[in-house]
Coordinates of C-alpha atoms in Angstrom, one line a residue:
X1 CA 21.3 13.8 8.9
X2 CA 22.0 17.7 9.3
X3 CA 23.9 18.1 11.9
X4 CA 26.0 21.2 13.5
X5 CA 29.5 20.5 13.6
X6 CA 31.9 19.8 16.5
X7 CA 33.3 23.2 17.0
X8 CA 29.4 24.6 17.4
X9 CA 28.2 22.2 19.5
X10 CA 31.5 22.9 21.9
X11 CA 30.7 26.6 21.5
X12 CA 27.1 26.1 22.2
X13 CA 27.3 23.8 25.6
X14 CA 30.9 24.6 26.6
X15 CA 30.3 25.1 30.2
X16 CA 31.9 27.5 32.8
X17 CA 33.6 25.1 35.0
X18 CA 33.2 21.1 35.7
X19 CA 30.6 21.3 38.3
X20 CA 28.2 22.9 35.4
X21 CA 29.0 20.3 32.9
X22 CA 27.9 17.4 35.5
X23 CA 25.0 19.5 36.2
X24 CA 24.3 20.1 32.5
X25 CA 24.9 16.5 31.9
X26 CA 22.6 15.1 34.7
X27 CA 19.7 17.7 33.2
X28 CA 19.7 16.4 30.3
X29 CA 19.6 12.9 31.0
X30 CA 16.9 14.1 33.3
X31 CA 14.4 16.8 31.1
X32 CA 14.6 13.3 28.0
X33 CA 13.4 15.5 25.4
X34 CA 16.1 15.8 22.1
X35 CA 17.9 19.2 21.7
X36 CA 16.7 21.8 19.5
X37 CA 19.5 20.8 16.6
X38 CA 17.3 20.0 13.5
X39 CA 18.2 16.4 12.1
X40 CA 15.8 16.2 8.8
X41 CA 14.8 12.3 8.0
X42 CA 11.5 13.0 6.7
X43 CA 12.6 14.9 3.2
X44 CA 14.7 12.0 2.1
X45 CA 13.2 9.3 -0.5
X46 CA 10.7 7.7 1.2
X47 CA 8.3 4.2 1.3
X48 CA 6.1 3.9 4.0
X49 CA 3.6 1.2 4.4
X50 CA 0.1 1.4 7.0
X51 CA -1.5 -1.7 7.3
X52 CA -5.0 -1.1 9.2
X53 CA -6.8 -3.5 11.1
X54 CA -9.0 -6.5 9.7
X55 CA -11.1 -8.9 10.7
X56 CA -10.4 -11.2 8.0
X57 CA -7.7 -11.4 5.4
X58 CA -8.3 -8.1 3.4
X59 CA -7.1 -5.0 5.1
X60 CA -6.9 -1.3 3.9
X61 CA -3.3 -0.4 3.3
X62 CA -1.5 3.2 2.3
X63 CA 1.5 2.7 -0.1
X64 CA 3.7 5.6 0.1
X65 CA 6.0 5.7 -2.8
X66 CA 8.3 8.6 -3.2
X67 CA 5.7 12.1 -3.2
X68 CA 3.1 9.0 -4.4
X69 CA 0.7 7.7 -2.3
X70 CA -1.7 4.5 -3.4
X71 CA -4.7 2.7 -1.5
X72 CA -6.9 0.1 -1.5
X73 CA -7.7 -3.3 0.2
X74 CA -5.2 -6.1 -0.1
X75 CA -5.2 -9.9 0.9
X76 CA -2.2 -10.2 3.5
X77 CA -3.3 -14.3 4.1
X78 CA -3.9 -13.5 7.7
X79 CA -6.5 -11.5 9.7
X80 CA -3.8 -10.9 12.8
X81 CA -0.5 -9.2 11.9
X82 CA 2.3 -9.9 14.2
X83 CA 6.1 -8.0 13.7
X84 CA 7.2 -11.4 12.9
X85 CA 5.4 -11.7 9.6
X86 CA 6.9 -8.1 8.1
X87 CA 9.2 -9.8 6.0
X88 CA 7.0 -11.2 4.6
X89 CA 3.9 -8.9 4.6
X90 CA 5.4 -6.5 2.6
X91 CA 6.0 -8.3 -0.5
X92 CA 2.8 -10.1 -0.1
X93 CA 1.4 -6.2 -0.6
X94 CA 3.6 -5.1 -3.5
X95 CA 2.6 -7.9 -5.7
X96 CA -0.9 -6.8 -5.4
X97 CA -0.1 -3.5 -5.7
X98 CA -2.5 -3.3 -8.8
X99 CA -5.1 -3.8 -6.5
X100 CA -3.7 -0.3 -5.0
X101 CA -5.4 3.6 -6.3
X102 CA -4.0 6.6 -6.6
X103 CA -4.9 9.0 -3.7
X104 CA -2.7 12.2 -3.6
X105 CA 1.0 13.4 -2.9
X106 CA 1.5 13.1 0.4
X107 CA 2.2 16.4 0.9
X108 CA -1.6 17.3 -0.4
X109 CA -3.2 14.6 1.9
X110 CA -6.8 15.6 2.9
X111 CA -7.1 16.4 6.5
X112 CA -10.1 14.7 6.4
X113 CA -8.2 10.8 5.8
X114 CA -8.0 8.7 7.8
X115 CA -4.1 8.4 6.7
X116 CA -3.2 12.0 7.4
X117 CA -3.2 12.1 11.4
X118 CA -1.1 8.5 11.1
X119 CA 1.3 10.1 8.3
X120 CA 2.0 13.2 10.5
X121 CA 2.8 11.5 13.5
X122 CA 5.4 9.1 12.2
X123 CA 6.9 12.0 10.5
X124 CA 6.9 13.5 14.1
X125 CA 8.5 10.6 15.2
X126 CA 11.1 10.8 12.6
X127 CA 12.0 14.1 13.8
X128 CA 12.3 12.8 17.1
X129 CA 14.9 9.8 16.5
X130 CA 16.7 12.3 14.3
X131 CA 17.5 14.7 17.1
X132 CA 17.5 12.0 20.1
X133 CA 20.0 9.9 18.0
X134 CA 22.4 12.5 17.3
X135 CA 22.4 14.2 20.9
X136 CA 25.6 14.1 23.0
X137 CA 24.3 12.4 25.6
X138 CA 23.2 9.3 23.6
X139 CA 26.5 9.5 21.4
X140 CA 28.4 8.7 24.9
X141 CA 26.0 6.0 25.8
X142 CA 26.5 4.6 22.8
X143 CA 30.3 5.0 23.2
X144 CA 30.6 4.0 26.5
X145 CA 28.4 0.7 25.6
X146 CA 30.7 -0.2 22.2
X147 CA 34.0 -0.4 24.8
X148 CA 31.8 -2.9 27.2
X149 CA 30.1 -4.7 24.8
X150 CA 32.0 -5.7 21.1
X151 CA 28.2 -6.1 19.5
X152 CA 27.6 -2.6 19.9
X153 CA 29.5 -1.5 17.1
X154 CA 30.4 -5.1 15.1
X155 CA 29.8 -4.6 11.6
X156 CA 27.9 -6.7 9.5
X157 CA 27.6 -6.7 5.6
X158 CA 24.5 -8.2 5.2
X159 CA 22.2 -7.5 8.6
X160 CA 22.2 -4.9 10.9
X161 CA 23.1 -6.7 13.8
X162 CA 21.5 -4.0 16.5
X163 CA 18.4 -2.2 16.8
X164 CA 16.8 0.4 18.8
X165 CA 13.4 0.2 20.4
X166 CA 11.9 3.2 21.3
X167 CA 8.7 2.7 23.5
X168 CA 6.3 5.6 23.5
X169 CA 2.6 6.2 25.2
X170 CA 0.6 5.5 22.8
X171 CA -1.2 7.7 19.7
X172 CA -4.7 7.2 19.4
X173 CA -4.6 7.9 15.6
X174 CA -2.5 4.3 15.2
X175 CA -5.1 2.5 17.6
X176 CA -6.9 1.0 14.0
X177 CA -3.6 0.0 13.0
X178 CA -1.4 -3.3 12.9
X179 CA 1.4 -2.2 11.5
X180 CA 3.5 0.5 9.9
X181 CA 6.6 0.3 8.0
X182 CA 8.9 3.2 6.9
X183 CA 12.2 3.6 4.7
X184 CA 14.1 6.5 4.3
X185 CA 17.1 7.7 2.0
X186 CA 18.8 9.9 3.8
X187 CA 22.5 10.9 2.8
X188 CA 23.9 7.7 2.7
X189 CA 21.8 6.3 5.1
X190 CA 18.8 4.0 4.9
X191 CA 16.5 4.9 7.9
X192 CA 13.8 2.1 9.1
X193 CA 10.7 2.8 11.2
X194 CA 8.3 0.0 12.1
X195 CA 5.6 0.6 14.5
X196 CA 4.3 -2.1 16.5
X197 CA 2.3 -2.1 19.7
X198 CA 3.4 1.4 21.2
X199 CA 7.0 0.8 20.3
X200 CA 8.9 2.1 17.2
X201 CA 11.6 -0.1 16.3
X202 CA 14.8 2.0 14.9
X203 CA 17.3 0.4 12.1
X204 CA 20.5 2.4 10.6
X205 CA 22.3 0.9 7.9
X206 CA 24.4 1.9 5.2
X207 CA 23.2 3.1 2.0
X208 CA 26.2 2.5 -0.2
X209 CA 26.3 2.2 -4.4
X210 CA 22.9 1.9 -6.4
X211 CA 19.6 1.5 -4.4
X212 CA 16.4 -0.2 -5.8
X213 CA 13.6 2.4 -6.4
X214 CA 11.4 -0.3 -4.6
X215 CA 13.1 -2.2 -1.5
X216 CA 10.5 -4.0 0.2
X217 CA 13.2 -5.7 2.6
X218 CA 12.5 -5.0 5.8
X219 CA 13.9 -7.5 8.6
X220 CA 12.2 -9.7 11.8
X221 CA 12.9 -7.8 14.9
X222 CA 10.4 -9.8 16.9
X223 CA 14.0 -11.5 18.9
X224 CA 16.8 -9.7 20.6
X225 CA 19.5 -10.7 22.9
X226 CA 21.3 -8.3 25.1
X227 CA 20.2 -5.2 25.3
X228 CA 21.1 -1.7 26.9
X229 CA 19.2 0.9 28.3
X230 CA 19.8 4.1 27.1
X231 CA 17.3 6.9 28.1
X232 CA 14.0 6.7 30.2
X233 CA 11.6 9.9 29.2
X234 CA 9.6 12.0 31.9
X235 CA 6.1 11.9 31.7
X236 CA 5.9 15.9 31.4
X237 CA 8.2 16.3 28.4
X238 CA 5.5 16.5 25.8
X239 CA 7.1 13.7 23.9
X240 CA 4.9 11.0 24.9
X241 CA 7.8 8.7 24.7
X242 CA 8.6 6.1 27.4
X243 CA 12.5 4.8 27.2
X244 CA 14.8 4.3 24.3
X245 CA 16.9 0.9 24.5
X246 CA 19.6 -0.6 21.9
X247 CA 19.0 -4.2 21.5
X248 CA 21.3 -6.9 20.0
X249 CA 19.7 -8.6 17.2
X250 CA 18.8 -12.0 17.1
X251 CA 20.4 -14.4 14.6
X252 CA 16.7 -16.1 12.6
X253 CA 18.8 -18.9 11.8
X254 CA 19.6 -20.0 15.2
X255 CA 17.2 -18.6 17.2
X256 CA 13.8 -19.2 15.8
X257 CA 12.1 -20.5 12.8
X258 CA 11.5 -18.0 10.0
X259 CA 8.2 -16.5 9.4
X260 CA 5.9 -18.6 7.7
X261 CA 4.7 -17.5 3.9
X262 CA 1.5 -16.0 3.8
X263 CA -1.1 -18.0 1.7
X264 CA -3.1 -15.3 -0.2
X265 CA -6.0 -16.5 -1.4
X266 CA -6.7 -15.1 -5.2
X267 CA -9.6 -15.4 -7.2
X268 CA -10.3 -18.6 -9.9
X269 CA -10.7 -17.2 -13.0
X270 CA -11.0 -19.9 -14.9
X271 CA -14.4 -21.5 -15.9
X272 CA -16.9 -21.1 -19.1
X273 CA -15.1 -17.9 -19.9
X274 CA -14.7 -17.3 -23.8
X275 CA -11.3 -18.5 -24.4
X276 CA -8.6 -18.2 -26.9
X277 CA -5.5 -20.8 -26.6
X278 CA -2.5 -21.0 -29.1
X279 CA 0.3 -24.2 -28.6
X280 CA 3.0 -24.0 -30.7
X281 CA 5.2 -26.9 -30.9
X282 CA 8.7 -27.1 -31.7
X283 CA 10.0 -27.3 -35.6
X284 CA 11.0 -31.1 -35.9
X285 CA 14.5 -31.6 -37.3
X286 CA 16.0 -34.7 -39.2
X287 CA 18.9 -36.2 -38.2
X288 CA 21.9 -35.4 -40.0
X289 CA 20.1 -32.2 -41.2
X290 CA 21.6 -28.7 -41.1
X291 CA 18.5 -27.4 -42.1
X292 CA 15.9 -26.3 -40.2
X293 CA 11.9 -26.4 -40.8
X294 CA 9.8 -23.7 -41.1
X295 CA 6.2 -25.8 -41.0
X296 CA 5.4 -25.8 -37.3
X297 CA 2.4 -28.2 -35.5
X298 CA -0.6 -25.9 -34.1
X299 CA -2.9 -26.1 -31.9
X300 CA -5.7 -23.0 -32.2
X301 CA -8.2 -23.1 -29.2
X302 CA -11.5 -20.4 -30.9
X303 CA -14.2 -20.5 -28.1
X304 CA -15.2 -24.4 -27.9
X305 CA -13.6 -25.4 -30.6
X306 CA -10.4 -26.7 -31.6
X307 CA -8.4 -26.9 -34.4
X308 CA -5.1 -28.1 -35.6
X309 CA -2.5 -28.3 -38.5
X310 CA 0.5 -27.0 -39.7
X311 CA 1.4 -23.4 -40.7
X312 CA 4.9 -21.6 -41.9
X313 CA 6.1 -19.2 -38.9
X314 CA 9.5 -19.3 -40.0
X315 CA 12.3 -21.7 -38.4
X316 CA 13.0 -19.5 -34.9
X317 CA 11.1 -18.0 -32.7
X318 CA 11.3 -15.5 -29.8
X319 CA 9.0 -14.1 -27.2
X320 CA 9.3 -10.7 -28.7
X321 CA 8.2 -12.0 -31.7
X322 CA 4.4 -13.0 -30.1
X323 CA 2.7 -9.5 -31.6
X324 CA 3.6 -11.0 -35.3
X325 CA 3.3 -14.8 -34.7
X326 CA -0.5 -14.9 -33.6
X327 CA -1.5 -12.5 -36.7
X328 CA 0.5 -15.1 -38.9
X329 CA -1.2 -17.7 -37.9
X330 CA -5.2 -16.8 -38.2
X331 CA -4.1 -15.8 -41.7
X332 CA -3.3 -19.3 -42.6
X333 CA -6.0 -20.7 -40.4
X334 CA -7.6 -22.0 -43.7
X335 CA -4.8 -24.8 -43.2
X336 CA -5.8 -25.7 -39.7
X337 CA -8.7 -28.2 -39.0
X338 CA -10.8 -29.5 -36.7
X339 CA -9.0 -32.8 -35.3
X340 CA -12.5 -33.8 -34.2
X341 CA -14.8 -33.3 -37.3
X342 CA -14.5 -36.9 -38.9
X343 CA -15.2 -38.4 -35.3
X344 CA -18.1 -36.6 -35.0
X345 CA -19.7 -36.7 -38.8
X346 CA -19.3 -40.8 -38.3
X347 CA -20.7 -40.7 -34.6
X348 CA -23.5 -38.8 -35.8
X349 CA -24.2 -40.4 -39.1
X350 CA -24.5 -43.9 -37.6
X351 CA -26.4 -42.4 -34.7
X352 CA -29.3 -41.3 -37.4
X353 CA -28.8 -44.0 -39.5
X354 CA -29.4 -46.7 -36.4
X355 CA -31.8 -44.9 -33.9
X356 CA -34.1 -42.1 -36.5
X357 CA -35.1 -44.3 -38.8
X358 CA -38.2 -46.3 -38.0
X359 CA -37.6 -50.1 -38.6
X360 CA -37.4 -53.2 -36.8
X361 CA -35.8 -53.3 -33.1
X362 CA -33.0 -55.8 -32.7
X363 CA -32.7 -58.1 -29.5
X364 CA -29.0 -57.7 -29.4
X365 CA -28.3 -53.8 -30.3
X366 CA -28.0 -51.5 -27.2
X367 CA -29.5 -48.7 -29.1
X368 CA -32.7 -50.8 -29.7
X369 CA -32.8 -51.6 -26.4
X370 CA -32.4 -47.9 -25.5
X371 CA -35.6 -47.5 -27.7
X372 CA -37.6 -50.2 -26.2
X373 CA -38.0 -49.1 -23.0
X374 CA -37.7 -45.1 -24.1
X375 CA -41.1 -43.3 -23.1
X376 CA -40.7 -41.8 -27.1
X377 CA -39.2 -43.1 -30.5
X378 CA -38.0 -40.5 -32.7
X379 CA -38.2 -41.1 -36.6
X380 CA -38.3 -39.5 -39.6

């Protein structure tokens, strides 16, 4: 966060006596709106997720990567999006993230998208928790409420263990929209933004060592515990927000069951599709043998038909060695055959033999019997 140092803010609001710095104090808490101080979150590294409404299980989503931003219609397993079912909601939208286009930098969004109003206001909003965050007034809240309460401030490696909830108005640009989701690297700081239902829901935590490009972690503030109230917002402060409070979060594991996966439902592509299979089985290897085989069993699957044998591919192989193995093999396909060929030749030859050649019907032979009651007999 940029912020003005100690010495600047005391020169700034250093007031005349202590009657004006009550004054100035109960102002402040009164007018709600942040300071002027400029507390940039929105230039730092950036994912943000917009998941609109559906009525069924595919909904439009914008994938903000970095200056990269992606859309397209994914299959989230559920038509209604609760805050519960972020955890899981996210990944659910990253592994179909091939179903995801191209659309712009974010900075060159079209005015005309329906993604640019949306975009802008979080990005206000950002602005907002920046300055409001770092103001004096909320820094002694927040100090005041670590000496009452020890989970104020209790640290916790693996969860934030508090939250804020800021409650606003209402945008009409996020009225077609479930859910939004936002991370931001920020100076050592990873900055969360998830908009539900009027309310952003505010997560610091620590950004220390290597960060993944891609962290599609985001945790289930749908449970608190104790909460405090920090600042209530006038009506006529332009910020359209309603009150900021800092909740404790709720432990999953004791407190409710985790969400429930999403089922995505993805297409069957299998059926009458021309196929090509390859099965490779393991070299066999005597006992008492140091030495091992190079003649492998095969299994070569060419449209519908199957064929088997055994062909050199040398005595180890790797997956990296795939691009080589497959062109190996069709070159000694002359020693694979079909397992199936003699079945058939005999099956067929007895079938002309017995039912196409015109002679005397049998009392006992199925086949005859076939022919005596057929509507045609075939012969040659």
């Amino acid at each position: 966060m940029e912020a003005k140092s100690e010495d600047d803010r005391q020169t700034m609001r250093k007031p005349a006596s202590k009657a004006q710095a009550d004054e100035a104090d109960i102002s402040a808490d009164e007018s709600g709106a942040p300071t002027p101080e400029v507390v940039a979150l929105r230039h730092g590294y950036n994912q943000t997720y917009i998941v609109r409404s559906s009525k069924n299980n595919l909904h439009e989503v914008l994938f903000r990567c970095g200056n990269w931003c992606y859309s397209g219609k994914v299959d989230l397993g559920s038509a209604d999006l609760e805050l519960a079912d972020l955890p899981v909601v996210v990944p659910a939208l990253q592994k179909q993230q091939a179903s995801l286009q191209y659309l712009c930098e974010w900075k060159a969004m079209p005015a005309t998208s329906q993604y640019s109003t949306p975009l802008e206001t979080l990005y206000d909003v950002y602005d907002f928790i920046g300055a409001e965050l770092s103001s004096e007034r909320i820094e002694r809240k927040l100090m005041k409420a670590a000496e009452e309460h020890s989970w104020v401030d209790g640290d916790d490696d693996s969860n934030s263990r508090t939250f804020f909830e800021l409650q606003s108005g209402g945008y009409e640009c996020f009225d077609g929209i479930d859910i939004v989701a936002s991370k931001t690297f920020v100076r050592g700081l990873v900055l969360l933004v998830i908009y539900y239902q009027r309310s952003f829901y505010v997560v610091l935590q620590a950004a220390d060592g290597e960060q993944p490009l891609l962290d599609v972690r985001f945790p289930d503030l749908s449970a608190h515990l104790q909460g405090i109230h920090l600042q209530t917002y006038r009506d006529d402060d332009c910020s359209n927000m309603k009150k900021l409070t800092l909740w404790q979060a709720a432990n999953i594991g004791k407190h409710q069951s985790p969400p429930k996966p999403l089922k995505v439902q993805c297409k069957d592509v299998s059926g009458a599709g021309y196929n090509q299979t390859f099965l490779i089985h393991r070299t066999p290897r005597a006992e008492g043998s140091t030495n091992t085989p190079s003649l492998r069993e095969v299994l070569f699957r060419f449209g519908n038909w199957c064929y088997n044998g055994h062909v050199d591919l040398g005595p180890k192989l790797e997956l990296s060695d795939i691009p080589i193995i497959i062109p190996m093999l069709r070159r000694q396909q002359n020693a694979l055959v079909s397992r199936f060929v003699d079945p058939f030749i005999f099956a067929a030859t007895s079938l002309i033999e017995h039912c196409c050649v015109d002679r005397p019907l049998c009392a006992k032979c199925p086949r005859c019997q076939r022919r005596r009651y057929s509507p045609r007999r075939w012969s040659i």
